[in-house]
Coordinates of C-alpha atoms and ligand atoms in Angstrom, one line a residue:
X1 CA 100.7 120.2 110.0
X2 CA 97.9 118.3 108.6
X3 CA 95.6 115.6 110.1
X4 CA 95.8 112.9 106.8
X5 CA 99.1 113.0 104.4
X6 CA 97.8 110.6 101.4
X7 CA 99.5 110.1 98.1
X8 CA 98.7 108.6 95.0
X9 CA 97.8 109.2 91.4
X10 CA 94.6 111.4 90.5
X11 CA 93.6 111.7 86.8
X12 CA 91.5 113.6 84.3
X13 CA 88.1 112.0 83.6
X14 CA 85.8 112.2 80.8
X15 CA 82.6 111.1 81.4
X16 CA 79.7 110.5 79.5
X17 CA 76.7 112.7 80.3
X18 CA 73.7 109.6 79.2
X19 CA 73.4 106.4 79.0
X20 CA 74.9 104.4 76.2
X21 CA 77.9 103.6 74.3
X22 CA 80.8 106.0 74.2
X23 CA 81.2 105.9 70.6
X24 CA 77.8 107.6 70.8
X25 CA 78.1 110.4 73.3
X26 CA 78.0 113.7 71.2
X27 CA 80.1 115.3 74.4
X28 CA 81.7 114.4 77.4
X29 CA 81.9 116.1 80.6
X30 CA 85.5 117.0 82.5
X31 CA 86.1 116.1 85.9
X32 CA 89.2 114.7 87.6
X33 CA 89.0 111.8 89.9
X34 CA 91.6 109.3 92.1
X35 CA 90.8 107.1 94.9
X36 CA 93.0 108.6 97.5
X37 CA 92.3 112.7 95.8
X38 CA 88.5 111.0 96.5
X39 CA 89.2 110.0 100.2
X40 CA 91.0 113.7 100.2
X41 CA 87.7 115.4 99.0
X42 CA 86.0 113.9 101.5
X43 CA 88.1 114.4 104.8
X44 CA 88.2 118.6 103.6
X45 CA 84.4 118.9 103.4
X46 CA 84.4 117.0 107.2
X47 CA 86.3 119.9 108.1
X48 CA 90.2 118.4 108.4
X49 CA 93.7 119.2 107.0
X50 CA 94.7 117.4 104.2
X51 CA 97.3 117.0 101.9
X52 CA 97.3 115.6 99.0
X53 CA 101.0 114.5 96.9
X54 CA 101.0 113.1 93.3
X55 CA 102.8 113.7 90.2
X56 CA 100.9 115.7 87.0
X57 CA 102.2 116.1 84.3
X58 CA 102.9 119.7 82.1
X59 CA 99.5 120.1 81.0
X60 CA 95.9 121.7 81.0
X61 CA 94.5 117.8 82.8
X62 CA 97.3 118.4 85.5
X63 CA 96.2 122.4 86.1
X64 CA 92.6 120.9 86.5
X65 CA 93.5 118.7 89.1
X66 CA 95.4 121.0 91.2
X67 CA 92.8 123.6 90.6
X68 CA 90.1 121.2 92.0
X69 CA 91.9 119.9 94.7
X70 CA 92.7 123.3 95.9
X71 CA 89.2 124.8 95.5
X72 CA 88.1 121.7 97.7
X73 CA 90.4 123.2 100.5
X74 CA 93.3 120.6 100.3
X75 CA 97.3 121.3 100.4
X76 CA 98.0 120.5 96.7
X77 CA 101.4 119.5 96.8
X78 CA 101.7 118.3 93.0
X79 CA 104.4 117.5 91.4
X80 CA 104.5 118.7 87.7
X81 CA 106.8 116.1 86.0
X82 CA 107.4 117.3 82.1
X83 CA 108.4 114.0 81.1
X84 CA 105.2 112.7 80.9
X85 CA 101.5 113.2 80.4
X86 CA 98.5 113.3 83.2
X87 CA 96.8 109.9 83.1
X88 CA 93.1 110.1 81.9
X89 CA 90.2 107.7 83.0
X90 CA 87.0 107.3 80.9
X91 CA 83.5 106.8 82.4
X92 CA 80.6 105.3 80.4
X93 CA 77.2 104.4 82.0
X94 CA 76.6 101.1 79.5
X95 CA 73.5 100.9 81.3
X96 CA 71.7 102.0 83.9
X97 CA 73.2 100.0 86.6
X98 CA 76.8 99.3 85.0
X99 CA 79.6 101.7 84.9
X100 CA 82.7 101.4 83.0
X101 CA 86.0 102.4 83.3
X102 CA 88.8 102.7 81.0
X103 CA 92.3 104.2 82.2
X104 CA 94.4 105.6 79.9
X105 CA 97.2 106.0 82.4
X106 CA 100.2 103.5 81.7
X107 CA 103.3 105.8 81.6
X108 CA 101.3 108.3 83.0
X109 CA 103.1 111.6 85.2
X110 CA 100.8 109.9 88.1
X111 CA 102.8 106.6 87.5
X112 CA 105.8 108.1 87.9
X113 CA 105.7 108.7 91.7
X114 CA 108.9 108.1 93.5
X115 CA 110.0 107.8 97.0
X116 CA 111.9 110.8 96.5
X117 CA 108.4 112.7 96.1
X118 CA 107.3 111.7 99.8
X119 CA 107.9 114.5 102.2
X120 CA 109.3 112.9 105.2
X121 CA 108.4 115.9 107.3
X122 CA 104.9 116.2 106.3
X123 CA 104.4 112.8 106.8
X124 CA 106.1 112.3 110.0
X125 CA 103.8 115.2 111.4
X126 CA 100.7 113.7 109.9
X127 CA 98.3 111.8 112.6
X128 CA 97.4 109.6 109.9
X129 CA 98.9 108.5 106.7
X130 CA 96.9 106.8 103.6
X131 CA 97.4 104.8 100.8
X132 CA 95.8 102.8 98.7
X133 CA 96.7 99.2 96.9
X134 CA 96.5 101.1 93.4
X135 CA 99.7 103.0 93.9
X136 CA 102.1 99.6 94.5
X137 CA 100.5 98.5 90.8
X138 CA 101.4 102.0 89.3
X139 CA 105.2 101.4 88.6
X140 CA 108.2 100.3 90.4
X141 CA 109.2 103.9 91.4
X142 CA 105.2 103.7 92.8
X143 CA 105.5 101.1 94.4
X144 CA 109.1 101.9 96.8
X145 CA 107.5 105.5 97.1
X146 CA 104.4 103.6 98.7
X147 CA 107.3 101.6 100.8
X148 CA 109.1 104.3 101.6
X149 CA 106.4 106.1 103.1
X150 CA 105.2 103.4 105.1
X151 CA 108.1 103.5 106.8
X152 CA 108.7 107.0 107.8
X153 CA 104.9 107.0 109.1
X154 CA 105.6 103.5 111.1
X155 CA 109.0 105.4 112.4
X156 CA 107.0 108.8 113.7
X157 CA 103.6 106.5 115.0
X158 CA 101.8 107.8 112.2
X159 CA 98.7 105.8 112.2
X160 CA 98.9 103.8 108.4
X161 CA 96.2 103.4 106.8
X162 CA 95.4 100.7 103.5
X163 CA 92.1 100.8 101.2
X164 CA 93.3 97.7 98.9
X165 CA 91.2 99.0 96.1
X166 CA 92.3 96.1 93.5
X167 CA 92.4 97.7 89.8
X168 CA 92.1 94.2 87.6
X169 CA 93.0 96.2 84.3
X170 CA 96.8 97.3 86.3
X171 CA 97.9 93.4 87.9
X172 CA 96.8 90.3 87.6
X173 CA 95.1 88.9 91.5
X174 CA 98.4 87.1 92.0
X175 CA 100.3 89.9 91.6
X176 CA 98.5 92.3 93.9
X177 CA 97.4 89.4 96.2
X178 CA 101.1 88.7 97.1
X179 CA 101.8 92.9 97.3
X180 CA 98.5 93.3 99.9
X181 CA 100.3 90.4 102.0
X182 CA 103.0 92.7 102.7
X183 CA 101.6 95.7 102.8
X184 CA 98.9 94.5 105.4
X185 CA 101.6 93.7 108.0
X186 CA 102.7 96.8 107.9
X187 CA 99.2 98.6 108.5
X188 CA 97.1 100.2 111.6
X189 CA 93.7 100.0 109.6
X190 CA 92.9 98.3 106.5
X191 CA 89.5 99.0 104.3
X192 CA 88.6 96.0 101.8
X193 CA 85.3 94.6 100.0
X194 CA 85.1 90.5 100.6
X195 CA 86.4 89.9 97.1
X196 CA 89.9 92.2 98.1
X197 CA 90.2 90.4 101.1
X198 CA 90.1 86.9 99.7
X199 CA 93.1 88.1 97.6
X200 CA 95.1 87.8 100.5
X201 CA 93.3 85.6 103.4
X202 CA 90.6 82.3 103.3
X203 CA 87.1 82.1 105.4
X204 CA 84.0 81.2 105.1
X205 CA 82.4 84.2 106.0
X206 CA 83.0 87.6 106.2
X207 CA 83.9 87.7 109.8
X208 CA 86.4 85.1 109.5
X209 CA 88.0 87.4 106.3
X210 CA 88.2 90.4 108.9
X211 CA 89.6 88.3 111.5
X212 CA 92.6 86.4 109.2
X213 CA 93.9 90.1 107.9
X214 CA 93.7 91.5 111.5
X215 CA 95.9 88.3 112.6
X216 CA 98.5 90.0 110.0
X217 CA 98.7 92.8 112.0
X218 CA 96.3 95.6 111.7
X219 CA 94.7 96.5 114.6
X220 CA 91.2 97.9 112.6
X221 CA 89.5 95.9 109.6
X222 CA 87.1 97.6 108.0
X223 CA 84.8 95.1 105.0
X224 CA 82.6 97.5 103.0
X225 CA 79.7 95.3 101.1
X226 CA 78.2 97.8 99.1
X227 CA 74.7 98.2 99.6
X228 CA 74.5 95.3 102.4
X229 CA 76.8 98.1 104.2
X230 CA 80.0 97.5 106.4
X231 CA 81.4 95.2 108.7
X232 CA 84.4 96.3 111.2
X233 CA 86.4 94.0 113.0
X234 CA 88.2 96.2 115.8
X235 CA 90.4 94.3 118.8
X236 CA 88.6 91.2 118.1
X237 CA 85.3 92.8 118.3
X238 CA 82.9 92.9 115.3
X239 CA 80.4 95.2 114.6
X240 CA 77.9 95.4 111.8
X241 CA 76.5 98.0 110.2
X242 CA 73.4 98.1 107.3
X243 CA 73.7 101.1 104.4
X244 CA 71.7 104.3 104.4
X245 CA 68.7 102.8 101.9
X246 CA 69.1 105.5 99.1
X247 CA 68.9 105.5 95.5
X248 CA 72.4 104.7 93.8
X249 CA 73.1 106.0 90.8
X250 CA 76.9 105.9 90.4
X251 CA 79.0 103.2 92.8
X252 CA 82.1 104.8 92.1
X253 CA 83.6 106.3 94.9
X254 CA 81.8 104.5 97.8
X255 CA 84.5 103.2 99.4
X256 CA 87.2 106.0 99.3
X257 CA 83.8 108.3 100.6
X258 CA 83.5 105.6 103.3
X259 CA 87.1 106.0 104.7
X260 CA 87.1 109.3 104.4
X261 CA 84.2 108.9 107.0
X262 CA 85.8 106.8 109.2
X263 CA 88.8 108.2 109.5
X264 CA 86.8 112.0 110.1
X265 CA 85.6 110.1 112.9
X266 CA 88.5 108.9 113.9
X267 CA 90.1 112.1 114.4
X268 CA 87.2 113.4 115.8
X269 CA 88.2 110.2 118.7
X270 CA 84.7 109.0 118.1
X271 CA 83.3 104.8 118.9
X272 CA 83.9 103.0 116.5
X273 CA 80.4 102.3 116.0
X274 CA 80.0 106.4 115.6
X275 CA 83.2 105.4 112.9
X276 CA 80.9 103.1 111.3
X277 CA 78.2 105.4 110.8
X278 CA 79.9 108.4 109.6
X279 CA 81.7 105.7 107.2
X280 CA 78.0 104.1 106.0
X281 CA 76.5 107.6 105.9
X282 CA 79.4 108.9 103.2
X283 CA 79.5 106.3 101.3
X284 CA 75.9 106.4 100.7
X285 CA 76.2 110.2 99.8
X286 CA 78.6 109.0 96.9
X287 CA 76.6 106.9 95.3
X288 CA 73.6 109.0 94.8
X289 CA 75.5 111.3 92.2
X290 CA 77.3 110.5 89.0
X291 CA 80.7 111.9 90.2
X292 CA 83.2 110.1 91.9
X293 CA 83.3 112.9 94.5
X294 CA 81.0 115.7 93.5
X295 CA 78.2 113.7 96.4
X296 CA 80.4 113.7 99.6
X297 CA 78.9 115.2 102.3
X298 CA 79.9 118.2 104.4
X299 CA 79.0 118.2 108.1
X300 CA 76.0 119.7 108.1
X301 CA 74.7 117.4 105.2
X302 CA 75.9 114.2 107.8
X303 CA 72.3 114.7 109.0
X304 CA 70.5 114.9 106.0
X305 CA 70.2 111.3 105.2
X306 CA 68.5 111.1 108.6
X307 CA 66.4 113.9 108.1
X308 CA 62.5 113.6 108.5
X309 CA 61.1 116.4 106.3
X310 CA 62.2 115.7 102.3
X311 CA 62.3 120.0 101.7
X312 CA 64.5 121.9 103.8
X313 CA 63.2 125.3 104.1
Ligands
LIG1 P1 84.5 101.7 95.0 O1 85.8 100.9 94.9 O2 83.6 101.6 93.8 O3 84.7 103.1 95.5 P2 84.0 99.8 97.1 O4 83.7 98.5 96.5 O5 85.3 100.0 97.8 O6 83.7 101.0 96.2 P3 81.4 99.6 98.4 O7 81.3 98.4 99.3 O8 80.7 99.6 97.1 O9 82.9 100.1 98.3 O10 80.8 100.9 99.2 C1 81.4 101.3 100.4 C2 80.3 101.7 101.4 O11 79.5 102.7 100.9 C3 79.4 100.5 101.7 O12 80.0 99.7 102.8 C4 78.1 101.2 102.1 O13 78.2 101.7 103.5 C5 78.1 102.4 101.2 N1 77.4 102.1 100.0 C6 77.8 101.6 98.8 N2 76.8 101.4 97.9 C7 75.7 101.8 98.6 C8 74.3 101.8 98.2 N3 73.9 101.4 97.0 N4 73.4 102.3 99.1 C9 73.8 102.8 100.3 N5 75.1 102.8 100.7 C10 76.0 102.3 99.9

C-alpha cells in the first residue's frame, strides 16, 4: 500500500526558456507540472510510496505526464479519458522576479475527475491522503470526487490532508472561500499562505489566522510566508520557523515542495519542529530552479543547504 494517496489534475507546461514576453520566445521548453503531481515528486525523492490519480486525456501531453511521474518512482494510476484533451499551463518569466501563468485547462481530461475515479481501497490503506483546494474549482464531478474521497479517508483514519492553493483565474474568493470552510472541518492538517487563510477566517496576525482555522477542526495548521518562512500552529502550540536564505529564481512550487516536506517528516514520526524544517528546507530547494519540481531535494541533498564547503568533492 502506499504512504500518501493524492489526486488531482497535472498538466503539460510550456515554458519560456528567457526572460520576456511570450510572443517573443523563439522556443519553449516541455515539462508537466500540478500542485498535488508536485507534492508527489517530492515525497518519492524523500524516499516514500506514492500514488498519484488524475485523468489525461488520449494524447502525447497525457503520455508525458505519466511517463514523468513514473520515472520519478510514483504509482501512476491515470486515467486516460478520450473525451477530452490534457489541460496545458503556460509559464513566462515577464521579468526577473514575476512569473506568469496561463492555464489552458477549462474542459480539460484533468477537469473531468469523478468520484468514481477514487480508489476506495488505495485510499482506505493510505496513512495519509492529500488534496488540494484546486481540485473542488475544477468541475462539479471534481469537486464530489474531492468529497468523496474525504470521506472514505475520514471512514478508514486516513490522516486528510488540505494545501488550499487558491487559483484566482478558476473561482472568484467567494466562491472558494465558502468551499475551504467546508473542506477545513473535515481536515487533519491544513497548509495555507496568510492571504488563503483570510479567505476563510479573520485575525490580526498570523497566529490568530492559524488559531481560527484550527478551531474548525484541524488538529495541524501549517502558514507558509514565502521567504519570511513558516509558521505552524499544532495543539495550540505555535512554532516559527525563518526560510533557508537562498537565491530564488522561480516561486512556483514552494509550497507543494514544503508539504511534501512535512508530511516526509511526518511519516518518518519526526517533532514537529523537525516537520518544520524538512518543510522550510524543500521549499527552499524549489525555488532555486525554474521548474515547478525539477529542484526538490532527495535525502541526501536535505543536508546540502546546511552544508559548509560550497564544492562537494
Ligand atoms: P506556491 O503556491 O507558489 O507553490 P506558496 O505561496 O504556497 O507557493 P510559499 O509561502 O511561497 O508557498 O513557500 C512555501 C515555503 O517555501 C515557505 O514557507 C518557505 O519555507 C519556502 N520558501 C518560499 N520562498 C522562499 C525563498 N525565496 N527563499 C527560501 N525559502 C522559500
Amino acid at each position: 500500500p502506499a504512504d500518501v494517496v493524492t489526486m488531482g489534475e497535472t498538466m503539460a507546461m510550456l515554458s519560456t526558456p528567457r526572460i520576456g514576453l511570450l510572443r517573443h520566445a523563439a522556443s519553449l521548453d516541455l515539462s508537466s507540472g500540478g500542485a498535488e503531481s508536485n507534492l508527489a515528486i517530492g515525497l518519492a525523492r524523500l524516499g516514500h510510496r506514492v500514488s498519484w490519480v488524475g485523468r489525461v486525456g488520449a494524447d502525447e501531453f497525457g503520455a508525458l505526464i505519466c511517463r514523468t511521474l513514473a520515472a520519478e518512482g510514483i504509482d501512476c494510476r491515470s486515467i486516460v479519458d478520450p473525451a477530452a484533451p490534457t489541460g496545458l499551463m503556460i509559464k513566462a518569466r515577464r521579468t526577473e522576479a514575476v512569473t506568469r501563468v496561463s492555464y489552458y485547462r477549462s474542459g480539460s481530461a484533468g477537469s473531468r475527475l469523478s468520484p468514481q475515479d477514487v480508489d476506495t481501497a488505495l485510499v482506505s490503506r493510505a496513512r495519509v491522503l492529500y488534496l488540494t483546494g484546486i481540485t473542488p474549482a475544477l468541475s462539479g464531478t471534481a469537486r464530489e470526487a474531492v468529497r468523496y474521497a474525504i470521506d472514505v479517508a475520514r471512514r478508514a483514519g486516513v490522516l486528510v490532508c488540505l494545501s488550499l492553493n487558491y487559483r484566482q483565474a478558476l473561482w472568484s474568493e467567494q466562491a472558494a472561500g465558502a468551499e475551504f470552510a467546508e473542506l477545513v472541518t473535515q481536515a487533519d492538517l491544513v497548509f495555507a499562505s496568510e492571504a488563503e487563510a483570510r479567505l476563510v477566517v479573520g485575525g490580526d496576525t498570523v497566529e490568530d489566522l492559524a488559531a481560527e482555522l484550527s478551531a474548525l477542526g484541524p488538529r495541524q495548521v501549517l502558514i507558509t510566508r514565502g521567504a519570511r518562512g513558516a509558521l505552524a500552529y499544532v495543539d495550540g502550540e505555535v512554532l516559527i520557523a525563518p526560510a533557508y536564505p537562498v537565491s530564488a529564481v522561480d516561486p512556483v512550487g514552494a509550497g507543494d515542495a514544503f508539504a511534501a516536506g512535512y508530511l516526509s517528516a511526518t511519516l518518518d514520526g519526526m517533532s514537529i519542529v523537525d516537520c518544520l524544517d524538512r518543510a522550510c528546507l524543500a521549499g527552499a530547494f524549489a525555488v532555486t530552479v525554474p521548474g515547478d519540481w525539477e529542484g526538490l531535494p532527495d535525502r541526501a541533498d536535505l543536508a546540502l543547504l546546511r552544508a559548509e564547503d560550497a564544492v562537494l568533492r
